[in-house]
PDB file of C-alpha atoms in Angstrom:
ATOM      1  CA  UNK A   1       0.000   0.000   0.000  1.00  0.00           C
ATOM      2  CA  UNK A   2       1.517   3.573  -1.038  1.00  0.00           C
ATOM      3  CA  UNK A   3       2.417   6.227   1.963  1.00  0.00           C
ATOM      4  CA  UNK A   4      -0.605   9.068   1.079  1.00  0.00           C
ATOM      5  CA  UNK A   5       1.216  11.795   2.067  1.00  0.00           C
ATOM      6  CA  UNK A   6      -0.033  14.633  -0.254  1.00  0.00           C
ATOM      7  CA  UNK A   7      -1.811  18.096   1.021  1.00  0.00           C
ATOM      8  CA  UNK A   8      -5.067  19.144  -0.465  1.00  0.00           C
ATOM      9  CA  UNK A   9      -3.776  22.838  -1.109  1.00  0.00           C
ATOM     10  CA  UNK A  10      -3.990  22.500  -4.838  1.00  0.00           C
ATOM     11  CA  UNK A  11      -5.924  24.747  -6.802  1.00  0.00           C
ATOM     12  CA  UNK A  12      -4.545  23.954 -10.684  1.00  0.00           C
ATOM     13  CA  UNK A  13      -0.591  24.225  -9.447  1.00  0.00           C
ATOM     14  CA  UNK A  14       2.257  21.732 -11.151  1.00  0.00           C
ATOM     15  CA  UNK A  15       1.684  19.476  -7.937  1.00  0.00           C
ATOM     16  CA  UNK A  16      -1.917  18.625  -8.515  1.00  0.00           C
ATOM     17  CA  UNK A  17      -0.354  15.188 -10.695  1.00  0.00           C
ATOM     18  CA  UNK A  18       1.146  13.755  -7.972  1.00  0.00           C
ATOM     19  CA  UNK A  19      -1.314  14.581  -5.820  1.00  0.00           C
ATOM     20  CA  UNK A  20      -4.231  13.370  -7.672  1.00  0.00           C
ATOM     21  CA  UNK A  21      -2.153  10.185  -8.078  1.00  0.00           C
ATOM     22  CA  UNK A  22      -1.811   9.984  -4.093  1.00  0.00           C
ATOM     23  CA  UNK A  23      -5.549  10.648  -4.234  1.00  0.00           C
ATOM     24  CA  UNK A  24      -6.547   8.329  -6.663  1.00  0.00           C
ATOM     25  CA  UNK A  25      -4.287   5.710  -4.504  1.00  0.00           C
ATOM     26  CA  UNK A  26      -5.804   6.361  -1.562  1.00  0.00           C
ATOM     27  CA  UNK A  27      -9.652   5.762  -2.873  1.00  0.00           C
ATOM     28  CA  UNK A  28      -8.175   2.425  -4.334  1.00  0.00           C
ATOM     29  CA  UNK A  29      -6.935   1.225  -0.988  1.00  0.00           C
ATOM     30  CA  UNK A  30     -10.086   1.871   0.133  1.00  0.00           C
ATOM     31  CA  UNK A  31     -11.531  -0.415  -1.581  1.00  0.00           C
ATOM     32  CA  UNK A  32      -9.380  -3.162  -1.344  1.00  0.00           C
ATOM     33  CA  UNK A  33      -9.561  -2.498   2.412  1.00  0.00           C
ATOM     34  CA  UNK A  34     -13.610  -2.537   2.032  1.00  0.00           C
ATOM     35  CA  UNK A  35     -13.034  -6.118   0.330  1.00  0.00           C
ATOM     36  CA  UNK A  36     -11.218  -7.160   2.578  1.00  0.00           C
ATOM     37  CA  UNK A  37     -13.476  -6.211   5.309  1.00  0.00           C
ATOM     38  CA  UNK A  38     -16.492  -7.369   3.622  1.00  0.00           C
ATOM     39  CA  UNK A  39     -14.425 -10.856   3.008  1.00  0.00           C
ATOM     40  CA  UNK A  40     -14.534 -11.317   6.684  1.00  0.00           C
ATOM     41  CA  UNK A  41     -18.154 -10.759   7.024  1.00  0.00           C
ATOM     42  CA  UNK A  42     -18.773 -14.048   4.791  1.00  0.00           C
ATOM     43  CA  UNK A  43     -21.702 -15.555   6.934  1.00  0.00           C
ATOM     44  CA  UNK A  44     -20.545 -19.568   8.391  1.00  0.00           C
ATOM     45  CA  UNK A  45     -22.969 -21.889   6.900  1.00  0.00           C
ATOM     46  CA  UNK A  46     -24.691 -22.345   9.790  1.00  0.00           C
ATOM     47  CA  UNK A  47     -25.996 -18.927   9.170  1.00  0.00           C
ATOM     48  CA  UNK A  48     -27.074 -19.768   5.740  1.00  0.00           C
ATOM     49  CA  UNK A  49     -28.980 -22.656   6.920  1.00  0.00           C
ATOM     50  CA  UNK A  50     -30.632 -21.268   9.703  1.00  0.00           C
ATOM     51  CA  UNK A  51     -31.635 -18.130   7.620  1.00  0.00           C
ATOM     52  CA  UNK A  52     -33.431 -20.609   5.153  1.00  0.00           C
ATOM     53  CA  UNK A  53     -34.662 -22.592   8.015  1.00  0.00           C
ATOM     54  CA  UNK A  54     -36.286 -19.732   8.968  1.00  0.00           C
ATOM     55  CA  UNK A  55     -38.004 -18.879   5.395  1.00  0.00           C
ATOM     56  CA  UNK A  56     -38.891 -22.704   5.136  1.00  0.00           C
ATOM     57  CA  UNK A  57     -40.627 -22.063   8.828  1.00  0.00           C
ATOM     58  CA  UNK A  58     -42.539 -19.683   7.746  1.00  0.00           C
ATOM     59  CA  UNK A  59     -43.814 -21.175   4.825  1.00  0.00           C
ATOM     60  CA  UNK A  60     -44.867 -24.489   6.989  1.00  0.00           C
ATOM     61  CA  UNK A  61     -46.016 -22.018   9.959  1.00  0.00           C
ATOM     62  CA  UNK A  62     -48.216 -20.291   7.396  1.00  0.00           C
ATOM     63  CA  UNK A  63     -49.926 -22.895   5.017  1.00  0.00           C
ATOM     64  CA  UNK A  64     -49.285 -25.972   6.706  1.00  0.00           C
ATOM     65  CA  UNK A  65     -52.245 -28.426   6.054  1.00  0.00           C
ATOM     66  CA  UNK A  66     -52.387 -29.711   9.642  1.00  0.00           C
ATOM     67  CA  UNK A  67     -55.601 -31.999   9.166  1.00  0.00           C
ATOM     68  CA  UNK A  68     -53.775 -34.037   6.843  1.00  0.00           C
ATOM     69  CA  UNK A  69     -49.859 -34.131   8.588  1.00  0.00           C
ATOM     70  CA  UNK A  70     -49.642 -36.390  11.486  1.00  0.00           C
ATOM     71  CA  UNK A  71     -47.219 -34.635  13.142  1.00  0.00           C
ATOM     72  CA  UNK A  72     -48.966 -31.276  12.819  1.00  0.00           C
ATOM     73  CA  UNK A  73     -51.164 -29.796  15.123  1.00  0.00           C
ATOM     74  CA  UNK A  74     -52.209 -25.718  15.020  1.00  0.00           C
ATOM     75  CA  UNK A  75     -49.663 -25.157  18.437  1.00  0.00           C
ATOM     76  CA  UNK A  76     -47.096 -26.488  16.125  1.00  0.00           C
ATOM     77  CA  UNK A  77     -47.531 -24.197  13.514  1.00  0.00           C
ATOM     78  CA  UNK A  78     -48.267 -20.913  15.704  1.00  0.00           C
ATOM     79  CA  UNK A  79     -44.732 -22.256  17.013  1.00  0.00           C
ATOM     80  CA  UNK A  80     -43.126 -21.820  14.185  1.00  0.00           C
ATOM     81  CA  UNK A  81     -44.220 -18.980  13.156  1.00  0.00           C
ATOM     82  CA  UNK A  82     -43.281 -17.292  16.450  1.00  0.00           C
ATOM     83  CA  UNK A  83     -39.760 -19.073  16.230  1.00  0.00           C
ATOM     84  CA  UNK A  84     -39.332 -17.441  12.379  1.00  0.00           C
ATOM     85  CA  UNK A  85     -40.678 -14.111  12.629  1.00  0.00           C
ATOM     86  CA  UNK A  86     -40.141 -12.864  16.393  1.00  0.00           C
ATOM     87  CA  UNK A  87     -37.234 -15.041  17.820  1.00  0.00           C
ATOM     88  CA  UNK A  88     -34.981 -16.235  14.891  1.00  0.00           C
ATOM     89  CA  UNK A  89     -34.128 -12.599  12.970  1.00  0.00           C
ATOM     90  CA  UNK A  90     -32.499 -11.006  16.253  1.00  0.00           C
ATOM     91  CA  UNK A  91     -31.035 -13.867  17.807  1.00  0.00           C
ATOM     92  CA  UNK A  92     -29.578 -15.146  13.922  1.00  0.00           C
ATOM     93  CA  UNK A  93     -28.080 -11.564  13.869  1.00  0.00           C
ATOM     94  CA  UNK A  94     -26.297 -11.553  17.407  1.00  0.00           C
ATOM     95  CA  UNK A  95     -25.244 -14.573  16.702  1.00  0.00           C
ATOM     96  CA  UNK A  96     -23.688 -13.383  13.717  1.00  0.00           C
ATOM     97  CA  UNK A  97     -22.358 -10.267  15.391  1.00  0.00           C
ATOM     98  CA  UNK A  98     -20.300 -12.277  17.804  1.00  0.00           C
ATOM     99  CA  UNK A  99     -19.240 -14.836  15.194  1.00  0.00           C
ATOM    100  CA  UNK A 100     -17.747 -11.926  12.127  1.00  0.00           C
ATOM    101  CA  UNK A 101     -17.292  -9.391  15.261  1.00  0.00           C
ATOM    102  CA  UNK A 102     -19.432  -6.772  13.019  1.00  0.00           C
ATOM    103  CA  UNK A 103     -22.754  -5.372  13.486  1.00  0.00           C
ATOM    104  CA  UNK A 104     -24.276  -4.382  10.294  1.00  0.00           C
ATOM    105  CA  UNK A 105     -27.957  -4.594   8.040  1.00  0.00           C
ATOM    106  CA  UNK A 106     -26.454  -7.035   5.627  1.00  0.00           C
ATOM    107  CA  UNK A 107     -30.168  -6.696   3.811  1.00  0.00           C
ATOM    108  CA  UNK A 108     -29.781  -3.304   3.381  1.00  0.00           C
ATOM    109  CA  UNK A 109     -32.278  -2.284   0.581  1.00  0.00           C
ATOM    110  CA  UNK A 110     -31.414  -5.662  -0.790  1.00  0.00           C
ATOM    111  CA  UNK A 111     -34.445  -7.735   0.217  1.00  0.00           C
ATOM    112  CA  UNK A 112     -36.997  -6.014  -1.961  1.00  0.00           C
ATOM    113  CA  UNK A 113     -37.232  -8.230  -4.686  1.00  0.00           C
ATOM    114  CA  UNK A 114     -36.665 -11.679  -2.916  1.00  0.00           C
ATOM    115  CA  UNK A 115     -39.057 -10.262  -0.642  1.00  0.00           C
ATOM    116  CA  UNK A 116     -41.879  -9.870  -3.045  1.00  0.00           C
ATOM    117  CA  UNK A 117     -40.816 -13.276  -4.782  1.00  0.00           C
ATOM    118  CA  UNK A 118     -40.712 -15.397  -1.939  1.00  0.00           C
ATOM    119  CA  UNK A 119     -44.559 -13.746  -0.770  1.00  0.00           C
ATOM    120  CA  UNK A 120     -45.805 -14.590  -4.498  1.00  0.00           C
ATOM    121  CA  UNK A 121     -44.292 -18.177  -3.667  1.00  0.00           C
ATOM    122  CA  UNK A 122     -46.437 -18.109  -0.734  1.00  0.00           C
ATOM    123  CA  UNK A 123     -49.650 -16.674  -2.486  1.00  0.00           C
ATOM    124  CA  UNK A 124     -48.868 -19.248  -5.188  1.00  0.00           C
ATOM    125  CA  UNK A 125     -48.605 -21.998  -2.436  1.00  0.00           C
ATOM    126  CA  UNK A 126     -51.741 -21.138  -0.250  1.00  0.00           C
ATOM    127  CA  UNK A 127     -53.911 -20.732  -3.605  1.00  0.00           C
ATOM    128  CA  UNK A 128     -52.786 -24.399  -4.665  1.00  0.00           C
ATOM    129  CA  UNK A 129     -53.291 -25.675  -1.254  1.00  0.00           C
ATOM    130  CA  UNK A 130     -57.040 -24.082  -0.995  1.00  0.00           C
ATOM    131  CA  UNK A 131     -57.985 -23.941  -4.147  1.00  0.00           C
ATOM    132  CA  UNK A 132     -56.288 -26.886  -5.992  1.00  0.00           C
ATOM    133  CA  UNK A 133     -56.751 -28.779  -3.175  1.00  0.00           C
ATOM    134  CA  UNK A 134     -52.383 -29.386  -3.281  1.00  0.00           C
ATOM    135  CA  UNK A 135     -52.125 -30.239   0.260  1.00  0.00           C
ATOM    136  CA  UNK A 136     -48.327 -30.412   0.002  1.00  0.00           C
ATOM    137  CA  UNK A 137     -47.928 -27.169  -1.744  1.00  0.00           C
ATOM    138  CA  UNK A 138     -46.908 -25.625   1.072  1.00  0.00           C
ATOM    139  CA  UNK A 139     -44.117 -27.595   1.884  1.00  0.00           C
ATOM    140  CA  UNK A 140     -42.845 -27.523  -1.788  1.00  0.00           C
ATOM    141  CA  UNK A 141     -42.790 -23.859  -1.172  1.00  0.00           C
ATOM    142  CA  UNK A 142     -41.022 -24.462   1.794  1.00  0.00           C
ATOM    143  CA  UNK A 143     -38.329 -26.757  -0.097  1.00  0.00           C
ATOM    144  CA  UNK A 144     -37.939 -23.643  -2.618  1.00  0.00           C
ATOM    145  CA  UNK A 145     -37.564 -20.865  -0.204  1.00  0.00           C
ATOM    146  CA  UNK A 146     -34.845 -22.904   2.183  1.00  0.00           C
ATOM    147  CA  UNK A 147     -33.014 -23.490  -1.371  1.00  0.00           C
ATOM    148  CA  UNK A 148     -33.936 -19.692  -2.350  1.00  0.00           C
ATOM    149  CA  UNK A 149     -33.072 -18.129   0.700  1.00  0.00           C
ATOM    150  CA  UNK A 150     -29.655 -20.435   1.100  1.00  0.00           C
ATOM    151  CA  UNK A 151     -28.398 -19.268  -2.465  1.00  0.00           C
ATOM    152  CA  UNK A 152     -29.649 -15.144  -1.755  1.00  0.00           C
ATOM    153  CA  UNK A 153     -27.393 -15.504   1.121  1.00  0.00           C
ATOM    154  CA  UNK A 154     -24.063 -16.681  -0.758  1.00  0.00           C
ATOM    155  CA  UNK A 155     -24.884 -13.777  -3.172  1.00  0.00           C
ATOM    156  CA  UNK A 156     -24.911 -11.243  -0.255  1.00  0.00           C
ATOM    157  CA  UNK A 157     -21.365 -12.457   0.541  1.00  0.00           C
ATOM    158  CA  UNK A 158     -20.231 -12.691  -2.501  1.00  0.00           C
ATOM    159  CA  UNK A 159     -21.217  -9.194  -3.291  1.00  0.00           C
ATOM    160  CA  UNK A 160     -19.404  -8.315  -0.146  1.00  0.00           C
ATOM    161  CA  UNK A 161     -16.344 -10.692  -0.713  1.00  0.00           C
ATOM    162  CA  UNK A 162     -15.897  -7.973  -3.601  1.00  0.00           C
ATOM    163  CA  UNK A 163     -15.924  -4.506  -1.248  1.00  0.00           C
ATOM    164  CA  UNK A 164     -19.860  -4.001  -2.632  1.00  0.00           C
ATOM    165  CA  UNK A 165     -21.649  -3.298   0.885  1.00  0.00           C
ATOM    166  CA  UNK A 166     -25.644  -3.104   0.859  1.00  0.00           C
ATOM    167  CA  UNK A 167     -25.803   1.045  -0.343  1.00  0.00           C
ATOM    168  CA  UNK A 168     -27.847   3.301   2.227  1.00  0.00           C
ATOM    169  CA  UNK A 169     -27.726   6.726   2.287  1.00  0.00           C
ATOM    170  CA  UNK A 170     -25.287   6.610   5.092  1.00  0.00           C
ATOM    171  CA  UNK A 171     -22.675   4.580   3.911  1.00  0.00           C
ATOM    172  CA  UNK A 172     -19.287   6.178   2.628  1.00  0.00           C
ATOM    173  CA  UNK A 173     -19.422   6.948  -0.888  1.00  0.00           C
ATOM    174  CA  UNK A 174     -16.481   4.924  -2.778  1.00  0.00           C
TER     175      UNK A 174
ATOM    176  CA  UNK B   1     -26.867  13.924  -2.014  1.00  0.00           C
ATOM    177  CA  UNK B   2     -23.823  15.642  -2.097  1.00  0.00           C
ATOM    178  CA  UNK B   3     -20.803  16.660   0.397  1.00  0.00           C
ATOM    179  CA  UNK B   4     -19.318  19.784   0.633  1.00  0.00           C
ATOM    180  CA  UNK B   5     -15.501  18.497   0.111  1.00  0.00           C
ATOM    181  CA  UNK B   6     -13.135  19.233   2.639  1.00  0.00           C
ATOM    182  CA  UNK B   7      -9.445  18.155   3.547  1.00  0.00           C
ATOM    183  CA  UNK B   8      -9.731  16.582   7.520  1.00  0.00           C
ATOM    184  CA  UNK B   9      -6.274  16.420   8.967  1.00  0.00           C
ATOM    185  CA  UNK B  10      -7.176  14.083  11.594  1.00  0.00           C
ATOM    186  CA  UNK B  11      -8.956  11.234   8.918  1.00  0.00           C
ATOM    187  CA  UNK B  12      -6.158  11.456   6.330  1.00  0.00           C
ATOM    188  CA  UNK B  13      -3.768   9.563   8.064  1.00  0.00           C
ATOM    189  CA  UNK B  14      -3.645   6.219   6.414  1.00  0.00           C
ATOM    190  CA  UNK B  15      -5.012   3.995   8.814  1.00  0.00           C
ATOM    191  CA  UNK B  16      -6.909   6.504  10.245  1.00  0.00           C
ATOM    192  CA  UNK B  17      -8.889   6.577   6.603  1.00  0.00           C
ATOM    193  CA  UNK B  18      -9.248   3.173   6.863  1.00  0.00           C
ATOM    194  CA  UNK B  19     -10.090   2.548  10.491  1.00  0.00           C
ATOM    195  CA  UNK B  20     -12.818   5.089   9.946  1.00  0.00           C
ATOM    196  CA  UNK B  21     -14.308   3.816   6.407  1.00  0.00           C
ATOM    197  CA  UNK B  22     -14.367   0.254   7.673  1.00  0.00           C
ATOM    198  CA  UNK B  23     -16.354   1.567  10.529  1.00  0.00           C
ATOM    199  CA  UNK B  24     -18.931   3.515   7.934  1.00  0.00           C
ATOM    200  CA  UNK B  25     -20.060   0.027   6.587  1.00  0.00           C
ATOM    201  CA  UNK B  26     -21.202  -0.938   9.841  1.00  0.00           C
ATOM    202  CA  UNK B  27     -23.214  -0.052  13.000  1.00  0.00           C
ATOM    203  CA  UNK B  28     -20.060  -1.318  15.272  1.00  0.00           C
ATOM    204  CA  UNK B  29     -17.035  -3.409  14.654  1.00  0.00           C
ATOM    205  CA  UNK B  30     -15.169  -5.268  16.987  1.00  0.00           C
ATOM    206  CA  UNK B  31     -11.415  -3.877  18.016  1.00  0.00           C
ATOM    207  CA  UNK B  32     -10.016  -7.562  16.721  1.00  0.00           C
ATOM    208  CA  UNK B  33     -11.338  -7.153  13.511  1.00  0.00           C
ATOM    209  CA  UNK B  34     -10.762  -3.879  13.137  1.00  0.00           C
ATOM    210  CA  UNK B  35      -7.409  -5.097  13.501  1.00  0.00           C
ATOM    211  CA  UNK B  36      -7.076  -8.196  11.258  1.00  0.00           C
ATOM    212  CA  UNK B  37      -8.729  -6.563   8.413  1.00  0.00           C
ATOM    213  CA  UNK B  38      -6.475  -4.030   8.418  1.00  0.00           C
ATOM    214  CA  UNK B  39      -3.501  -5.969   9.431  1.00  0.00           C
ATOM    215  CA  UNK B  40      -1.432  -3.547  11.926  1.00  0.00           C
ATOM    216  CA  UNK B  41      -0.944  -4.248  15.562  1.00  0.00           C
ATOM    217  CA  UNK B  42      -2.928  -3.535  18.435  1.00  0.00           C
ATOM    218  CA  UNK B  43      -0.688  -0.616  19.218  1.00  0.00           C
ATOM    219  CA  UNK B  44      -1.035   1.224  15.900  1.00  0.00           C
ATOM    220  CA  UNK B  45      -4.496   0.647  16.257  1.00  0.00           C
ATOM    221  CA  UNK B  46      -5.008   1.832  19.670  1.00  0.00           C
ATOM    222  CA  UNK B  47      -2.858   4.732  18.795  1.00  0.00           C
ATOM    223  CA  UNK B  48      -5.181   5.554  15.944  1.00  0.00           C
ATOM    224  CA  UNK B  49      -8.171   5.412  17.386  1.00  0.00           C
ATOM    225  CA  UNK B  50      -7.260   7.309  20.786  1.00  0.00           C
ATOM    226  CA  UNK B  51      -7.330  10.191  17.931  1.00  0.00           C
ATOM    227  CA  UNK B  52     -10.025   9.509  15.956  1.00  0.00           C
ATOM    228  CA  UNK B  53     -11.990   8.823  20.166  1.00  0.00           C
ATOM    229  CA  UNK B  54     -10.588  12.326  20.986  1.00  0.00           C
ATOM    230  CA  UNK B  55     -11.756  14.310  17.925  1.00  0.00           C
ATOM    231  CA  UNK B  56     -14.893  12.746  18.444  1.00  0.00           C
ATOM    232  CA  UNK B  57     -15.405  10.987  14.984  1.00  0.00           C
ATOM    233  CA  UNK B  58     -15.388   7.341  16.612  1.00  0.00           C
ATOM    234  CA  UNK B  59     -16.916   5.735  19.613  1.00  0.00           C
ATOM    235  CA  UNK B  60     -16.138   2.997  21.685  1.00  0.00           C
ATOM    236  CA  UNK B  61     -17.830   0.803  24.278  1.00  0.00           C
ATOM    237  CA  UNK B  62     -16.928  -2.466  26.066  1.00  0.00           C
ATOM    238  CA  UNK B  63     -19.012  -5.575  26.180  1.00  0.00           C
ATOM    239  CA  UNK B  64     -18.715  -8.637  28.382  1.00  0.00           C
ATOM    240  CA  UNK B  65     -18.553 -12.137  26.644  1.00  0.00           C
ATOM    241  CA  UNK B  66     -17.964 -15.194  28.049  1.00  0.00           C
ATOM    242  CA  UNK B  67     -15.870 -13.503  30.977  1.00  0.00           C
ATOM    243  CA  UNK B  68     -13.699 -11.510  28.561  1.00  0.00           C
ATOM    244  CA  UNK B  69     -14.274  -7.905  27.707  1.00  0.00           C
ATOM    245  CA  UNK B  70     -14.665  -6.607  23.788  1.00  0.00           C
ATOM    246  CA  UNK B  71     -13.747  -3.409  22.707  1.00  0.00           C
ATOM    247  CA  UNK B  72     -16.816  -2.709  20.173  1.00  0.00           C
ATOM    248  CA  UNK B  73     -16.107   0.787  17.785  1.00  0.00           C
ATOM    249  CA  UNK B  74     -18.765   3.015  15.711  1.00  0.00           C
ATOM    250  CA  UNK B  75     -18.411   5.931  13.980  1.00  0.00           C
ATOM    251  CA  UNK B  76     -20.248   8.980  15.147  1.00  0.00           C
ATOM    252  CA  UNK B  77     -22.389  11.189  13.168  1.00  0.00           C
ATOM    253  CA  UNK B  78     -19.251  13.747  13.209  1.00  0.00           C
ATOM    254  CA  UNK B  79     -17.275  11.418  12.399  1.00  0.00           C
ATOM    255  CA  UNK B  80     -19.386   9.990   8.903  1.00  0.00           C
ATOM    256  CA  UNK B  81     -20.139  13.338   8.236  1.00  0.00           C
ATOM    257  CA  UNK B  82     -15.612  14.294   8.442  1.00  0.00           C
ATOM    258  CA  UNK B  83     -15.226  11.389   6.426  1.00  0.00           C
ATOM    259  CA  UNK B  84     -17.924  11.852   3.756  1.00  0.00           C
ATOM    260  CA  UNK B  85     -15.904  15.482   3.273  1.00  0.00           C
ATOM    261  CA  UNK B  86     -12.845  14.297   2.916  1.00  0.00           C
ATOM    262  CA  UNK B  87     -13.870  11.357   0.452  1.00  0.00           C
ATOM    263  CA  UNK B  88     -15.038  14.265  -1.645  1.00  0.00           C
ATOM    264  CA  UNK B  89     -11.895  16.595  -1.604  1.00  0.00           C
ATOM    265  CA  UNK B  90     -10.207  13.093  -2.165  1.00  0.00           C
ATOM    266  CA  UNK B  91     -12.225  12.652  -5.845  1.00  0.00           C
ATOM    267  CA  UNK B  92     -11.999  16.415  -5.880  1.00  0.00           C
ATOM    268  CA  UNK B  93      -7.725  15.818  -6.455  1.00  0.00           C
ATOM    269  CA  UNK B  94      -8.032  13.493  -8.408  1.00  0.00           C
ATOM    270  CA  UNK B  95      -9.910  15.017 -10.955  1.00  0.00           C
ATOM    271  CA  UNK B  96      -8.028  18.046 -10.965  1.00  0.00           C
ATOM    272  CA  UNK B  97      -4.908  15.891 -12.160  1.00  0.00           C
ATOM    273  CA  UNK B  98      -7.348  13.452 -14.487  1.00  0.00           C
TER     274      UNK B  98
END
């Protein structure tokens, strides 16, 4: 890594070269020191699996056809869906706090689209399952969104594996 | 949006720069990875950030886990706000020399 040592007293002078080379070296270290960083952030699999745990949860929580599971019952499912929605997001991300020693929204305005395709996978399911009569829609849909979810979360790392963090308005501009 | 540009003495040390752009990407970082990202010793680091603490552009508070303490960091509003700046005057340079 070069030794930035320039001043930012240039106004056009013969200096302003080497200084906007300093410059330009400094942004680039910047980034390699953002890809760095956002190499350490890469989630553990466990992290991965418990994320699409979670989807799959809610997908079972939501549609599953308990009448016809014998291992279902409604407690199970309310269960379920407590254990996805309320408990599993905070205590997935503390967990991941301690574990890549970094706090940060790694779904910063990125979950708007898998968002609104895993809910049409759940419309989708709980039309087959009550309309079609597919009883084991649901847990198709819950098959999908564990693989879905599992893939959208080695994206988010790789995306950060190359300095590109989730952009919000408050992040440092590259 | 965009930042006014302006040359901070205090951020443009090198590690300082980095210490306080690693700490942009994130609510708070630990001191250890602060550390191993950037790949300085403790010292350096502790000597960076005792500026960055007393100019007010980072904060730090200790946490208790598993019966040892960790040094969490964040960067304060003054702080984001320094750094923004000088990330502009930075592009500012360089396209005076492009």
């Amino acid at each position: 890594m070069a030794n930035h040592e320039f001043r930012s007293d240039g106004v056009g002078g013969p200096g302003d070269k080497g200084n906007a080379d300093d410059a330009r070296g400094a942004l680039q270290d910047l980034e390699s020191v953002r890809a760095r960083f956002g190499h350490r952030l890469a989630t553990p699999w466990w992290y991965k699996a418990a994320s699409a745990l979670i989807i799959a949860a809610l997908f079972i929580g939501a549609v599953m056809p308990y009448e016809s599971i014998s291992f279902g019952s409604s407690s199970t499912g309310a269960s379920l869906l407590v254990l996805a929605v309320i408990l599993g997001p905070p205590f997935l991300r503390d967990l991941l706090k301690r574990s890549t020693g970094a706090s940060f929204d790694r779904y910063r305005n990125g979950w708007t689209v898998p968002s609104f395709a895993l809910i049409g996978l759940l419309v989708a399911c709980v039309s087959l399952q009550t309309f079609a009569e597919v009883d084991l829609a649901p847990l198709v849909g819950a098959v999908v969104g564990f693989v879905f979810t599992y893939f959208y979360e080695q994206w988010i790392d790789q995306r950060l594996a190359h300095g590109e963090f989730p952009a919000a308005g408050r992040r440092a501009p590259a | 949006m965009s930042v006014a540009p302006k040359f901070d003495e205090v951020i443009h040390a090198r590690n300082r720069l980095h210490i306080c752009a690693l700490l942009a990407e994130a609510d708070c970082v630990d001191f250890a990875t602060v550390q191993q990202t950037l790949g300085v010793s403790d010292y350096v680091i502790s000597k960076h950030l005792k500026v960055l603490v007393d100019a007010d552009y980072v904060r730090t508070h200790k946490e208790k886990q598993h019966g040892r303490a960790r040094t969490w960091l964040s960067l304060t509003d003054t702080g984001r706000a320094a750094l923004h700046a000088h990330l502009a005057e930075l592009r500012r340079i360089t396209r005076l020399g492009a």
